[in-house]
Amino acid sequence: MAASSISAPTPGTASLSTERLLLRPVRAADVPAVTRLWTDPEVRRHLGGPVTEQVVRIRQRRVAGAPGVYAVVRTVDEVLLGLVTVEPAAREGETEVSYQFLPEHWGHGYAREAVAAVVEATLRDTPSVVALTQEANHRSRRLLEAVGMTHVSSFVEYDAHQVLYRRSR
């Protein structure tokens, strides 16, 4: 994992970088790829399914520059790979990290690298970070464990078995 070259976000820029990736605010030019994330059945398999056209239109208007939403792009060619989102106080007062990546970029370690960078940076300002995934999403569970998160609870939410992971400072 190349997270050792993380540079912390600076006020006003909200960006991070790793050896291979730049995590920056979403730009208008990113919206078509981000829309694919919201509508791709494979990406959304463990996220409640593709979102409706109405929700897509609302999100398209709000995603560019949204606080806490990182567009993950390769530094070499600026291709958008996915999103990582940080929501302070989202789950019982704890900061939640979530992520989704386009299927053609799965299996290259990009998600692990990006999520590790965001978790490390977030833990500088908050005592703990949580992430939620479906119990059936084994790839996501392995990723969360690889970035040092620990399974702390299991429950049913959104009509599916969920697992909550946490990492503390």
mmCIF file of C-alpha atoms in Angstrom:
data_model
loop_
_atom_site.group_PDB
_atom_site.id
_atom_site.type_symbol
_atom_site.label_atom_id
_atom_site.label_comp_id
_atom_site.label_asym_id
_atom_site.label_seq_id
_atom_site.Cartn_x
_atom_site.Cartn_y
_atom_site.Cartn_z
ATOM 1 C CA MET A 1 0.000 0.000 0.000
ATOM 2 C CA ALA A 2 1.405 3.367 -1.012
ATOM 3 C CA ALA A 3 -0.314 5.322 1.740
ATOM 4 C CA SER A 4 3.045 6.218 3.270
ATOM 5 C CA SER A 5 3.330 9.205 0.941
ATOM 6 C CA ILE A 6 0.099 10.784 2.147
ATOM 7 C CA SER A 7 0.099 14.540 2.251
ATOM 8 C CA ALA A 8 -2.488 16.067 4.553
ATOM 9 C CA PRO A 9 -5.225 18.274 3.178
ATOM 10 C CA THR A 10 -4.608 21.982 3.487
ATOM 11 C CA PRO A 11 -7.388 24.370 4.446
ATOM 12 C CA GLY A 12 -9.464 25.315 1.414
ATOM 13 C CA THR A 13 -8.031 22.665 -0.912
ATOM 14 C CA ALA A 14 -9.441 19.484 0.658
ATOM 15 C CA SER A 15 -7.153 17.268 -1.393
ATOM 16 C CA LEU A 16 -4.855 14.368 -0.592
ATOM 17 C CA SER A 17 -2.247 12.581 -2.622
ATOM 18 C CA THR A 18 -0.595 9.187 -2.509
ATOM 19 C CA GLU A 19 2.044 7.612 -4.698
ATOM 20 C CA ARG A 20 -0.448 6.853 -7.504
ATOM 21 C CA LEU A 21 -3.548 8.861 -6.684
ATOM 22 C CA LEU A 22 -4.900 12.345 -6.251
ATOM 23 C CA LEU A 23 -7.995 12.714 -4.083
ATOM 24 C CA ARG A 24 -9.565 16.075 -4.805
ATOM 25 C CA PRO A 25 -12.957 17.758 -4.877
ATOM 26 C CA VAL A 26 -15.289 16.613 -7.647
ATOM 27 C CA ARG A 27 -15.229 18.869 -10.714
ATOM 28 C CA ALA A 28 -17.990 19.431 -13.280
ATOM 29 C CA ALA A 29 -16.013 17.342 -15.800
ATOM 30 C CA ASP A 30 -16.168 14.377 -13.372
ATOM 31 C CA VAL A 31 -19.979 14.281 -13.243
ATOM 32 C CA PRO A 32 -20.462 11.751 -16.107
ATOM 33 C CA ALA A 33 -18.130 9.224 -14.436
ATOM 34 C CA VAL A 34 -19.691 9.901 -11.034
ATOM 35 C CA THR A 35 -23.134 9.362 -12.564
ATOM 36 C CA ARG A 36 -21.927 5.948 -13.741
ATOM 37 C CA LEU A 37 -21.038 5.127 -10.126
ATOM 38 C CA TRP A 38 -24.591 5.909 -9.037
ATOM 39 C CA THR A 39 -26.246 3.963 -11.847
ATOM 40 C CA ASP A 40 -23.961 0.967 -12.448
ATOM 41 C CA PRO A 41 -25.681 -2.211 -11.144
ATOM 42 C CA GLU A 42 -22.352 -3.867 -10.287
ATOM 43 C CA VAL A 43 -21.097 -0.860 -8.281
ATOM 44 C CA ARG A 44 -24.455 -0.537 -6.541
ATOM 45 C CA ARG A 45 -24.973 -4.278 -5.866
ATOM 46 C CA HIS A 46 -24.161 -3.868 -2.145
ATOM 47 C CA LEU A 47 -25.311 -0.235 -1.960
ATOM 48 C CA GLY A 48 -29.046 -0.643 -2.391
ATOM 49 C CA GLY A 49 -29.083 -0.774 -6.191
ATOM 50 C CA PRO A 50 -28.822 1.989 -8.801
ATOM 51 C CA VAL A 51 -30.326 5.305 -7.763
ATOM 52 C CA THR A 52 -33.349 6.688 -9.571
ATOM 53 C CA GLU A 53 -33.115 9.254 -12.366
ATOM 54 C CA GLN A 54 -34.621 11.900 -10.098
ATOM 55 C CA VAL A 55 -31.974 11.293 -7.412
ATOM 56 C CA VAL A 56 -29.236 11.300 -10.081
ATOM 57 C CA ARG A 57 -30.360 14.733 -11.314
ATOM 58 C CA ILE A 58 -30.352 16.136 -7.764
ATOM 59 C CA ARG A 59 -26.935 14.661 -6.997
ATOM 60 C CA GLN A 60 -25.474 15.895 -10.298
ATOM 61 C CA ARG A 61 -26.321 19.464 -9.319
ATOM 62 C CA ARG A 62 -24.722 19.098 -5.863
ATOM 63 C CA VAL A 63 -21.680 16.848 -6.208
ATOM 64 C CA ALA A 64 -19.145 19.207 -7.833
ATOM 65 C CA GLY A 65 -17.150 20.747 -4.997
ATOM 66 C CA ALA A 66 -19.256 19.082 -2.281
ATOM 67 C CA PRO A 67 -17.426 19.092 1.066
ATOM 68 C CA GLY A 68 -16.144 15.705 2.182
ATOM 69 C CA VAL A 69 -16.457 14.090 -1.262
ATOM 70 C CA TYR A 70 -13.146 13.129 -2.836
ATOM 71 C CA ALA A 71 -12.853 12.288 -6.519
ATOM 72 C CA VAL A 72 -10.154 9.627 -6.756
ATOM 73 C CA VAL A 73 -8.063 10.037 -9.891
ATOM 74 C CA ARG A 74 -4.835 8.487 -11.105
ATOM 75 C CA THR A 75 -2.049 11.046 -10.991
ATOM 76 C CA VAL A 76 -0.627 9.868 -14.325
ATOM 77 C CA ASP A 77 -3.703 10.561 -16.476
ATOM 78 C CA GLU A 78 -6.429 12.150 -14.279
ATOM 79 C CA VAL A 79 -8.854 9.264 -15.019
ATOM 80 C CA LEU A 80 -11.589 9.175 -12.376
ATOM 81 C CA LEU A 81 -11.542 5.833 -10.581
ATOM 82 C CA GLY A 82 -14.153 6.408 -7.887
ATOM 83 C CA LEU A 83 -15.264 8.433 -4.887
ATOM 84 C CA VAL A 84 -14.423 8.417 -1.194
ATOM 85 C CA THR A 85 -16.768 10.334 1.081
ATOM 86 C CA VAL A 86 -16.226 11.548 4.648
ATOM 87 C CA GLU A 87 -19.288 12.431 6.722
ATOM 88 C CA PRO A 88 -18.543 13.928 10.158
ATOM 89 C CA ALA A 89 -20.892 12.772 12.929
ATOM 90 C CA ALA A 90 -22.801 10.573 10.466
ATOM 91 C CA ARG A 91 -23.227 7.501 12.640
ATOM 92 C CA GLU A 92 -23.951 8.080 16.328
ATOM 93 C CA GLY A 93 -21.550 11.021 16.362
ATOM 94 C CA GLU A 94 -18.698 9.219 14.634
ATOM 95 C CA THR A 95 -17.200 10.180 11.301
ATOM 96 C CA GLU A 96 -18.108 7.726 8.550
ATOM 97 C CA VAL A 97 -16.002 6.938 5.494
ATOM 98 C CA SER A 98 -17.638 5.394 2.432
ATOM 99 C CA TYR A 99 -16.384 4.630 -1.055
ATOM 100 C CA GLN A 100 -17.328 3.351 -4.471
ATOM 101 C CA PHE A 101 -15.144 2.637 -7.501
ATOM 102 C CA LEU A 102 -15.888 1.896 -11.134
ATOM 103 C CA PRO A 103 -15.634 -1.865 -11.871
ATOM 104 C CA GLU A 104 -12.877 -1.529 -14.476
ATOM 105 C CA HIS A 105 -10.599 -0.197 -11.721
ATOM 106 C CA TRP A 106 -11.258 -2.975 -9.193
ATOM 107 C CA GLY A 107 -8.402 -5.297 -8.286
ATOM 108 C CA HIS A 108 -5.558 -2.773 -8.676
ATOM 109 C CA GLY A 109 -5.355 -1.644 -5.041
ATOM 110 C CA TYR A 110 -6.670 1.844 -5.847
ATOM 111 C CA ALA A 111 -9.585 1.657 -3.396
ATOM 112 C CA ARG A 112 -7.360 0.377 -0.603
ATOM 113 C CA GLU A 113 -4.814 3.126 -1.254
ATOM 114 C CA ALA A 114 -7.457 5.866 -1.384
ATOM 115 C CA VAL A 115 -9.432 4.695 1.652
ATOM 116 C CA ALA A 116 -6.225 4.279 3.687
ATOM 117 C CA ALA A 117 -5.212 7.859 2.832
ATOM 118 C CA VAL A 118 -8.598 9.262 3.799
ATOM 119 C CA VAL A 119 -8.786 7.267 7.034
ATOM 120 C CA GLU A 120 -5.279 8.382 8.060
ATOM 121 C CA ALA A 121 -6.021 12.025 7.283
ATOM 122 C CA THR A 122 -9.405 11.908 9.016
ATOM 123 C CA LEU A 123 -7.942 10.381 12.177
ATOM 124 C CA ARG A 124 -5.756 13.465 12.585
ATOM 125 C CA ASP A 125 -8.898 15.458 13.415
ATOM 126 C CA THR A 126 -11.256 12.912 14.975
ATOM 127 C CA PRO A 127 -10.752 10.122 17.518
ATOM 128 C CA SER A 128 -12.326 7.392 15.383
ATOM 129 C CA VAL A 129 -13.643 6.574 11.933
ATOM 130 C CA VAL A 130 -16.331 4.056 11.042
ATOM 131 C CA ALA A 131 -17.349 2.375 7.803
ATOM 132 C CA LEU A 132 -20.413 0.322 7.006
ATOM 133 C CA THR A 133 -20.720 -2.406 4.405
ATOM 134 C CA GLN A 134 -23.037 -5.288 3.696
ATOM 135 C CA GLU A 135 -22.021 -8.555 5.275
ATOM 136 C CA ALA A 136 -22.104 -10.157 1.812
ATOM 137 C CA ASN A 137 -19.593 -7.649 0.403
ATOM 138 C CA HIS A 138 -16.465 -9.689 1.107
ATOM 139 C CA ARG A 139 -14.181 -7.503 -1.019
ATOM 140 C CA SER A 140 -15.163 -4.400 0.915
ATOM 141 C CA ARG A 141 -14.738 -6.181 4.235
ATOM 142 C CA ARG A 142 -11.207 -7.283 3.263
ATOM 143 C CA LEU A 143 -10.385 -3.710 2.217
ATOM 144 C CA LEU A 144 -11.568 -2.280 5.541
ATOM 145 C CA GLU A 145 -9.536 -4.842 7.460
ATOM 146 C CA ALA A 146 -6.484 -4.117 5.276
ATOM 147 C CA VAL A 147 -6.612 -0.430 6.242
ATOM 148 C CA GLY A 148 -6.650 -1.318 9.936
ATOM 149 C CA MET A 149 -10.358 -1.180 10.666
ATOM 150 C CA THR A 150 -11.909 -3.702 13.044
ATOM 151 C CA HIS A 151 -15.348 -5.318 12.837
ATOM 152 C CA VAL A 152 -17.308 -4.041 15.838
ATOM 153 C CA SER A 153 -20.929 -4.962 15.182
ATOM 154 C CA SER A 154 -23.389 -6.642 12.853
ATOM 155 C CA PHE A 155 -27.043 -5.725 12.361
ATOM 156 C CA VAL A 156 -29.817 -5.465 9.803
ATOM 157 C CA GLU A 157 -30.313 -2.081 8.160
ATOM 158 C CA TYR A 158 -31.725 -1.138 4.748
ATOM 159 C CA ASP A 159 -33.186 -4.676 4.581
ATOM 160 C CA ALA A 160 -29.703 -6.245 4.502
ATOM 161 C CA HIS A 161 -27.199 -7.686 6.967
ATOM 162 C CA GLN A 162 -24.614 -4.957 7.655
ATOM 163 C CA VAL A 163 -21.240 -4.894 9.374
ATOM 164 C CA LEU A 164 -19.760 -1.854 11.059
ATOM 165 C CA TYR A 165 -16.002 -1.346 11.183
ATOM 166 C CA ARG A 166 -14.069 1.144 13.293
ATOM 167 C CA ARG A 167 -10.561 2.463 13.545
ATOM 168 C CA SER A 168 -9.439 4.670 16.400
ATOM 169 C CA ARG A 169 -6.337 6.791 16.817
#
